[in-house]
PDB file of C-alpha atoms in Angstrom:
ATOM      1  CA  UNK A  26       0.000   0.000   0.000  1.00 68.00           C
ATOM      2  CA  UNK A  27       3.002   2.509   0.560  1.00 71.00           C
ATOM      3  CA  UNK A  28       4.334   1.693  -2.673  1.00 75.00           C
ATOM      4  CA  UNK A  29       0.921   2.491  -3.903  1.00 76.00           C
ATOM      5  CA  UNK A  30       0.785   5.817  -2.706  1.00 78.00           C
ATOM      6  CA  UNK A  31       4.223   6.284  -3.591  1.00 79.00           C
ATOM      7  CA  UNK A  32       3.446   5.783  -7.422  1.00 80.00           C
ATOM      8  CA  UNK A  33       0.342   7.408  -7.134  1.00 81.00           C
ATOM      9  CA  UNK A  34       2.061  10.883  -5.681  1.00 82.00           C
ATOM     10  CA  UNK A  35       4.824  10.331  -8.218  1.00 84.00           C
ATOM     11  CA  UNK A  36       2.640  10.171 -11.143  1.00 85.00           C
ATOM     12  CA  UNK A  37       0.735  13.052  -9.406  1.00 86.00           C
ATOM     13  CA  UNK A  38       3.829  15.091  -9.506  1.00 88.00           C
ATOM     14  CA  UNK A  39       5.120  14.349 -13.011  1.00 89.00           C
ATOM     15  CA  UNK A  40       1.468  15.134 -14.209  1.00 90.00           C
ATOM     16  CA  UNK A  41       1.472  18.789 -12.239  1.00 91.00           C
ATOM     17  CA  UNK A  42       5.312  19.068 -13.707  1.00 90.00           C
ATOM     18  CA  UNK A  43       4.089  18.592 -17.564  1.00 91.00           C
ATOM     19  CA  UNK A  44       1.683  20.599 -17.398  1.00 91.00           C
ATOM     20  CA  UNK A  45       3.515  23.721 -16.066  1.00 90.00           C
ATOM     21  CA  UNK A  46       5.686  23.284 -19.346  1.00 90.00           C
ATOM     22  CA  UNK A  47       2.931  23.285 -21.116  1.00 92.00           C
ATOM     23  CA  UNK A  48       1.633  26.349 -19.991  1.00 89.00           C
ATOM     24  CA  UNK A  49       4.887  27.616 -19.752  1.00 88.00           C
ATOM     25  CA  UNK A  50       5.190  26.483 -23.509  1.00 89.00           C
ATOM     26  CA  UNK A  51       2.288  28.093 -24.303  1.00 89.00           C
ATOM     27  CA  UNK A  52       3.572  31.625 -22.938  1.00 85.00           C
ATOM     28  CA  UNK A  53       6.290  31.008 -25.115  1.00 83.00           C
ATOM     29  CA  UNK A  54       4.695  30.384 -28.680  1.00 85.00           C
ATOM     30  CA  UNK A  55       2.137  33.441 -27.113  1.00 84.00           C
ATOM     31  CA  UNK A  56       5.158  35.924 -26.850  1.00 82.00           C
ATOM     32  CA  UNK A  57       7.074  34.801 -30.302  1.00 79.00           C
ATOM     33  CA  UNK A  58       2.992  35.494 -32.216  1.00 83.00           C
ATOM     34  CA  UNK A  59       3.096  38.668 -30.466  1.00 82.00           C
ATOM     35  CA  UNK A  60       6.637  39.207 -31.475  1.00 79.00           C
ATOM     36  CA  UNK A  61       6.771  38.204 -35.220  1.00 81.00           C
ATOM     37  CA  UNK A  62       7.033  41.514 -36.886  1.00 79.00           C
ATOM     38  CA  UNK A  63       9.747  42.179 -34.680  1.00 78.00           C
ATOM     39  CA  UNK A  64      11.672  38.902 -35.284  1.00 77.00           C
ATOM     40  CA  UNK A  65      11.340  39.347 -39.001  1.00 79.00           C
ATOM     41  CA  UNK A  66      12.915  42.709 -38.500  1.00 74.00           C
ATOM     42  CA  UNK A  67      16.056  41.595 -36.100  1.00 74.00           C
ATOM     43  CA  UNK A  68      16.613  38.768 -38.501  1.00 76.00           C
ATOM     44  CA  UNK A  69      16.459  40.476 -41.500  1.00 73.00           C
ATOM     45  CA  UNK A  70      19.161  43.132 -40.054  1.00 67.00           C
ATOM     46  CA  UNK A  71      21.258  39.894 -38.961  1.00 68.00           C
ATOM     47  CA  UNK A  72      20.870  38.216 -41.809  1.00 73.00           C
ATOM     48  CA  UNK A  73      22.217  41.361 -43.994  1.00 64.00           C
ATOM     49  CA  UNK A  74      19.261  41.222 -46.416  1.00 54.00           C
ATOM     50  CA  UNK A  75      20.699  43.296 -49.843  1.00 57.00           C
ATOM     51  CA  UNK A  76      21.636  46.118 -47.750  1.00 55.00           C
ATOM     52  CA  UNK A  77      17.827  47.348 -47.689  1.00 56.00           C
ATOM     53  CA  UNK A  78      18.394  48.437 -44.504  1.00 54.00           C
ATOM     54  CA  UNK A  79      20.611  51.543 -44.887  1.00 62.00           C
ATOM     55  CA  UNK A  80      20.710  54.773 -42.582  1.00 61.00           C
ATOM     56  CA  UNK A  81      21.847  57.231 -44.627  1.00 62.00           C
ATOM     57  CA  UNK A  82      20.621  60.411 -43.017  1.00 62.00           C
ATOM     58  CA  UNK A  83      20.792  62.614 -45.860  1.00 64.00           C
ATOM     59  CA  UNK A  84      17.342  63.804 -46.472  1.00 68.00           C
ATOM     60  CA  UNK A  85      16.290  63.870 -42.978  1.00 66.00           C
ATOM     61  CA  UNK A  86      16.217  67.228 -41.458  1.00 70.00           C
ATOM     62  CA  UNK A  87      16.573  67.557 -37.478  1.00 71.00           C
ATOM     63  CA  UNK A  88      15.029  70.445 -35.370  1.00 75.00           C
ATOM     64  CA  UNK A  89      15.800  70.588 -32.067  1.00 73.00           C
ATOM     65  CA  UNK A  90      14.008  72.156 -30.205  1.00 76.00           C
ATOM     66  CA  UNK A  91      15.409  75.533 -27.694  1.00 79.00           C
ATOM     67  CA  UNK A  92      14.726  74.697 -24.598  1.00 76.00           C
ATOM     68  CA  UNK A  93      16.784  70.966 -25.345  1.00 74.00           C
ATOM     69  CA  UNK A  94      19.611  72.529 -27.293  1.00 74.00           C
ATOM     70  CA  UNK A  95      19.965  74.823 -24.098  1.00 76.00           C
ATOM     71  CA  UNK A  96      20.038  72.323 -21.724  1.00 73.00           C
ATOM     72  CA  UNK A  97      22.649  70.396 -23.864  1.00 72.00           C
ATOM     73  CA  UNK A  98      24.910  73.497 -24.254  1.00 73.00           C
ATOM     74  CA  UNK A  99      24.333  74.166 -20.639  1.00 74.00           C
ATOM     75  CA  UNK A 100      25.371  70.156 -19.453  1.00 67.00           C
ATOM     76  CA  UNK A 101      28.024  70.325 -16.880  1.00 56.00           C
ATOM     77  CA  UNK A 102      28.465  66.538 -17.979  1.00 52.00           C
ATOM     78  CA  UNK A 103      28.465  67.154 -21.867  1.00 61.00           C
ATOM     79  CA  UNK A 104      26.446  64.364 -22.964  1.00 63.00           C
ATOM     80  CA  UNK A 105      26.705  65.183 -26.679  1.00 63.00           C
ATOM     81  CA  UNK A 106      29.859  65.274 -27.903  1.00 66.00           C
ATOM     82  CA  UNK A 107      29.745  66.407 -31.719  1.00 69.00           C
ATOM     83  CA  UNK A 108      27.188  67.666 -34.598  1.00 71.00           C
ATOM     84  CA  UNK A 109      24.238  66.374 -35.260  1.00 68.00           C
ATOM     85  CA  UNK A 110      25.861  66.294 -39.327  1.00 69.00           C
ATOM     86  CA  UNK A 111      29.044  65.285 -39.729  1.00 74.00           C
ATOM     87  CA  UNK A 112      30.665  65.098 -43.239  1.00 73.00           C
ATOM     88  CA  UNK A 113      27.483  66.097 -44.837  1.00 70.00           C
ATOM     89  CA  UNK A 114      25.518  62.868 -43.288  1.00 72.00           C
ATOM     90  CA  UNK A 115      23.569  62.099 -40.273  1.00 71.00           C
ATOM     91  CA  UNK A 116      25.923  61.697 -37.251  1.00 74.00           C
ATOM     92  CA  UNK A 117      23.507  59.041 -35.285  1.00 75.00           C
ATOM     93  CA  UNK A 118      25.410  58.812 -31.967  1.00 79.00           C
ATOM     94  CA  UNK A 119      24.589  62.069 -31.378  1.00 78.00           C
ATOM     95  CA  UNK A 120      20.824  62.158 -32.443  1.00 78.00           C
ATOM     96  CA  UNK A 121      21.108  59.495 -30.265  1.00 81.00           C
ATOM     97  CA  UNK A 122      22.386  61.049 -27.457  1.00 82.00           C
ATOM     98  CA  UNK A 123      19.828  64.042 -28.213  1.00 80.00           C
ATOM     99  CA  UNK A 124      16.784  61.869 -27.555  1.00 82.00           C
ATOM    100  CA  UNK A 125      18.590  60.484 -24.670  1.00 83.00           C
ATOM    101  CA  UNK A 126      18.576  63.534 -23.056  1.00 81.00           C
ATOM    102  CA  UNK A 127      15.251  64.949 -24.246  1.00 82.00           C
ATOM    103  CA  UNK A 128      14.161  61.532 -22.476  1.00 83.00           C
ATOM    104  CA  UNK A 129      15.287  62.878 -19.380  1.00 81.00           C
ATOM    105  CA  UNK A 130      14.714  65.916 -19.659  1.00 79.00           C
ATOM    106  CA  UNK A 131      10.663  64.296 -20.224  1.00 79.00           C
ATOM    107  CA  UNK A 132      11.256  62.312 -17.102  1.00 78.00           C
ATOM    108  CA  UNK A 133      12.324  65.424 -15.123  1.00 75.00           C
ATOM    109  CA  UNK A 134       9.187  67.095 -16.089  1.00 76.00           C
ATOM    110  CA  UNK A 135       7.117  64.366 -15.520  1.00 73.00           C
ATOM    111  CA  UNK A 136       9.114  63.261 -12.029  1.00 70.00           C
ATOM    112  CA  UNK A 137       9.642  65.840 -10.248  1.00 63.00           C
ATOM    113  CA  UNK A 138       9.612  63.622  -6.848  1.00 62.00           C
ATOM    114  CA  UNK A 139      13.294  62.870  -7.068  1.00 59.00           C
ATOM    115  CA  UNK A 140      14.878  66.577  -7.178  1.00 59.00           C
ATOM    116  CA  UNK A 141      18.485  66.521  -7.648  1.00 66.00           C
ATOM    117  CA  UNK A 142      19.881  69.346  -5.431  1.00 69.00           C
ATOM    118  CA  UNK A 143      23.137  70.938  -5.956  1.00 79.00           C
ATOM    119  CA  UNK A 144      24.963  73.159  -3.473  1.00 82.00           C
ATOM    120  CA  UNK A 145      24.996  76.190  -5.640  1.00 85.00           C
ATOM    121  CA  UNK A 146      20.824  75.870  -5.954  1.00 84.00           C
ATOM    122  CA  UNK A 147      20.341  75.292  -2.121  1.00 86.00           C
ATOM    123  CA  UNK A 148      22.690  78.410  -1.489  1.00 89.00           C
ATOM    124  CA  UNK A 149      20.608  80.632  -3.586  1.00 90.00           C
ATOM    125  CA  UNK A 150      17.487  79.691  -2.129  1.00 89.00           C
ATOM    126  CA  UNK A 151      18.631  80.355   1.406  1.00 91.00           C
ATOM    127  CA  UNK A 152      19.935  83.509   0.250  1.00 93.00           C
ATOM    128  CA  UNK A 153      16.427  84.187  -1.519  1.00 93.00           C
ATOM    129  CA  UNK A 154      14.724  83.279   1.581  1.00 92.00           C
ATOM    130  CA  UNK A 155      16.611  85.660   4.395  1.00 95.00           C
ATOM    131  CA  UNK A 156      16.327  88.411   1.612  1.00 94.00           C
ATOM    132  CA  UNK A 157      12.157  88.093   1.757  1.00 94.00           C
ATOM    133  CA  UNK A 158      12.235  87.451   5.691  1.00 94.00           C
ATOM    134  CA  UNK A 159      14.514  90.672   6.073  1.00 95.00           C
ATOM    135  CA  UNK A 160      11.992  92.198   3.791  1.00 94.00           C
ATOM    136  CA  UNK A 161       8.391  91.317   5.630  1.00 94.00           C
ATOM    137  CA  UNK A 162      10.260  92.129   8.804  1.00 94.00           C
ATOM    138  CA  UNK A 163      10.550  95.412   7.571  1.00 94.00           C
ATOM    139  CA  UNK A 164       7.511  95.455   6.096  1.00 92.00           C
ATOM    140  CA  UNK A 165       6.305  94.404   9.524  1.00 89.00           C
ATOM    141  CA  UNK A 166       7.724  97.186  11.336  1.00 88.00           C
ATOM    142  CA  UNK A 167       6.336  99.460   9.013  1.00 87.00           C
ATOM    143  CA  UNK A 168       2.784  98.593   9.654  1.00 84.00           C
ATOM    144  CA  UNK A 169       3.662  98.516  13.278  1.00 80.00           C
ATOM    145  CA  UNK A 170       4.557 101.896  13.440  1.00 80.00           C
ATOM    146  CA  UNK A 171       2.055 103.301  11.376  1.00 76.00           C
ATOM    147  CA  UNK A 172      -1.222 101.293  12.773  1.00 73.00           C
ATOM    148  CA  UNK A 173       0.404 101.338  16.794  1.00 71.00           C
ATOM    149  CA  UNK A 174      -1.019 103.794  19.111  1.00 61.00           C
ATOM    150  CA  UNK A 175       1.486 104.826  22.039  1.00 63.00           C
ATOM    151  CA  UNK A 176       0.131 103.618  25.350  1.00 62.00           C
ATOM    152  CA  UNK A 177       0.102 107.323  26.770  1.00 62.00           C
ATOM    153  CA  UNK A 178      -2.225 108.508  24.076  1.00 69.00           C
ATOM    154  CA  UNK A 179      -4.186 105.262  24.410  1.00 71.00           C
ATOM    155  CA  UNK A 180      -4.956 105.858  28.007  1.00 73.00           C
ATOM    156  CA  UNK A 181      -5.622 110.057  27.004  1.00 78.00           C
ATOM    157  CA  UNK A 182      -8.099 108.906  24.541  1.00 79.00           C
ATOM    158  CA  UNK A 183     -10.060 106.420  26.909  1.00 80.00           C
ATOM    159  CA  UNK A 184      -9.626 109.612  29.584  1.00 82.00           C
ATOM    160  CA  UNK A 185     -11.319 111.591  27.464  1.00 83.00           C
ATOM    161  CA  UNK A 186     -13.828 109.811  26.247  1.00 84.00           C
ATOM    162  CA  UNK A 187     -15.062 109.095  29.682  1.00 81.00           C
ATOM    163  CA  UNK A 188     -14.801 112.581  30.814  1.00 81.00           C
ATOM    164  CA  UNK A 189     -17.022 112.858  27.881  1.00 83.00           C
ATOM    165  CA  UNK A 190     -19.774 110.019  29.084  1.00 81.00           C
ATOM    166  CA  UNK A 191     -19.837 111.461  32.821  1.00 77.00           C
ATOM    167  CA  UNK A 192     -20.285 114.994  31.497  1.00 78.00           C
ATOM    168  CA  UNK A 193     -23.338 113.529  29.158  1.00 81.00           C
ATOM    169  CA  UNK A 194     -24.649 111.199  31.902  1.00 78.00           C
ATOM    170  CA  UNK A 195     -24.334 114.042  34.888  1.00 73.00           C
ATOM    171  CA  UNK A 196     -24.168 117.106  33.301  1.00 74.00           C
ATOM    172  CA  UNK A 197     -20.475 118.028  35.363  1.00 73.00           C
ATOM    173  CA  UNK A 198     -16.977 116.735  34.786  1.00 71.00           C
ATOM    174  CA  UNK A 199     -16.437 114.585  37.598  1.00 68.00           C
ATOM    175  CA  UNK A 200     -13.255 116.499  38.707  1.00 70.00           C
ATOM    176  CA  UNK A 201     -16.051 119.953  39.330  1.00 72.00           C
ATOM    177  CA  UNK A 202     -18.585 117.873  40.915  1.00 70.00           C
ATOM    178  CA  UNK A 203     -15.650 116.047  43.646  1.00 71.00           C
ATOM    179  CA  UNK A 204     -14.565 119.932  43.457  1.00 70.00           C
ATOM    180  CA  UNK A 205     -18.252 121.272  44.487  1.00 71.00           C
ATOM    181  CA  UNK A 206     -18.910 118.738  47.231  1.00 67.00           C
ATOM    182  CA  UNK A 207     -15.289 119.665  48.655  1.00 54.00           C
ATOM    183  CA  UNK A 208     -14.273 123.576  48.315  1.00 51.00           C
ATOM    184  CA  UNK A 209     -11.159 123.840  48.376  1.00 50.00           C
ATOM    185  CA  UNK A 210     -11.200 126.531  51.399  1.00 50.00           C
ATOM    186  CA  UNK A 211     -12.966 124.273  53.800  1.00 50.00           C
ATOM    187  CA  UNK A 212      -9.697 122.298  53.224  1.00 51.00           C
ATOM    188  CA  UNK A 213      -7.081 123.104  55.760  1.00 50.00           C
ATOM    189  CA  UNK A 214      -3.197 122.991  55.840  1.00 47.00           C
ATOM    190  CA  UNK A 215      -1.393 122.886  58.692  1.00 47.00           C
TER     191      UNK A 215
END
């Protein structure tokens, strides 16, 4: 009976094996459908069929565009080396190197998660910021002084205006009618 199950979870296996190749077989045959146009054109280009594939270059005309051909100029690294023409003909290293970087420049655009920072651009923006803080500070002051009322006038104002109430409310300033009550004569120094 061991030996039974022995065979039977043998053959078990070697049936699950064969039929992941199959379906791995399957992915296979899938991909190369999917992929025939692009076989036939690898394997004509290996196979060197008459020379119909040629780059020549020479009626192909190449615009590129400011903002990349400043960013090239501008490369610290210098990641085209050359002219786009050379000799008359199309210099395809370099056009190749141009869509490299116009590829990054895309991804740059696109990504702007992953910032690369450089000294020089960090310095500049701390130097940017204290220049706006020194600014609003002074700015700040500025509104201070003009919109701040001293104390002492604060407290002259509010002295006033109540002087103003009691003389509404009792018809005297409240310094004559404390004056009236008390004459001053019946007051006596020693």
């Amino acid at each position: 009976t061991y030996s039974m199950k022995q065979n039977d979870q043998n053959r078990n296996d070697l049936t699950e094996k064969i039929q992941k190749v199959r379906s791995m077989w399957a992915l296979i045959m899938e991909t190369f459908t999917s992929l025939k146009k692009e076989k036939e054109v690898v394997d004509s280009v290996l196979k060197d069929s008459g020379g119909q594939c040629i780059l020549d270059g020479a009626n192909v005309n190449i615009r590129v565009p400011r903002l990349l051909a400043h960013r090239v100029e501008n490369d610290e690294y210098q990641c085209c080396t050359g002219s786009v023409f050379k000799g008359g003909k199309l210099n395809f290293l370099v056009v190749i190197q141009l869509l490299n970087e116009a590829l990054r420049t895309l991804r740059d655009e696109q990504c702007p998660c992953q910032p690369e920072f450089k000294l020089e651009d960090i310095e500049y923006r701390i130097t940017f910021c204290k220049r706006e803080l020194k600014a609003l500070q002074a700015l700040r002051l500025k509104t201070e002084k003009e919109h701040r009322v001293s104390t002492s006038e604060s407290i002259s104002v509010n002295e006033e205006n109540w002087e103003e109430k009691w003389k509404s409310f009792l018809g005297v300033s409240p310094l004559n009618l404390i004056l009236n009550q008390n004459p001053v004569s019946s007051i006596q120094f020693f």
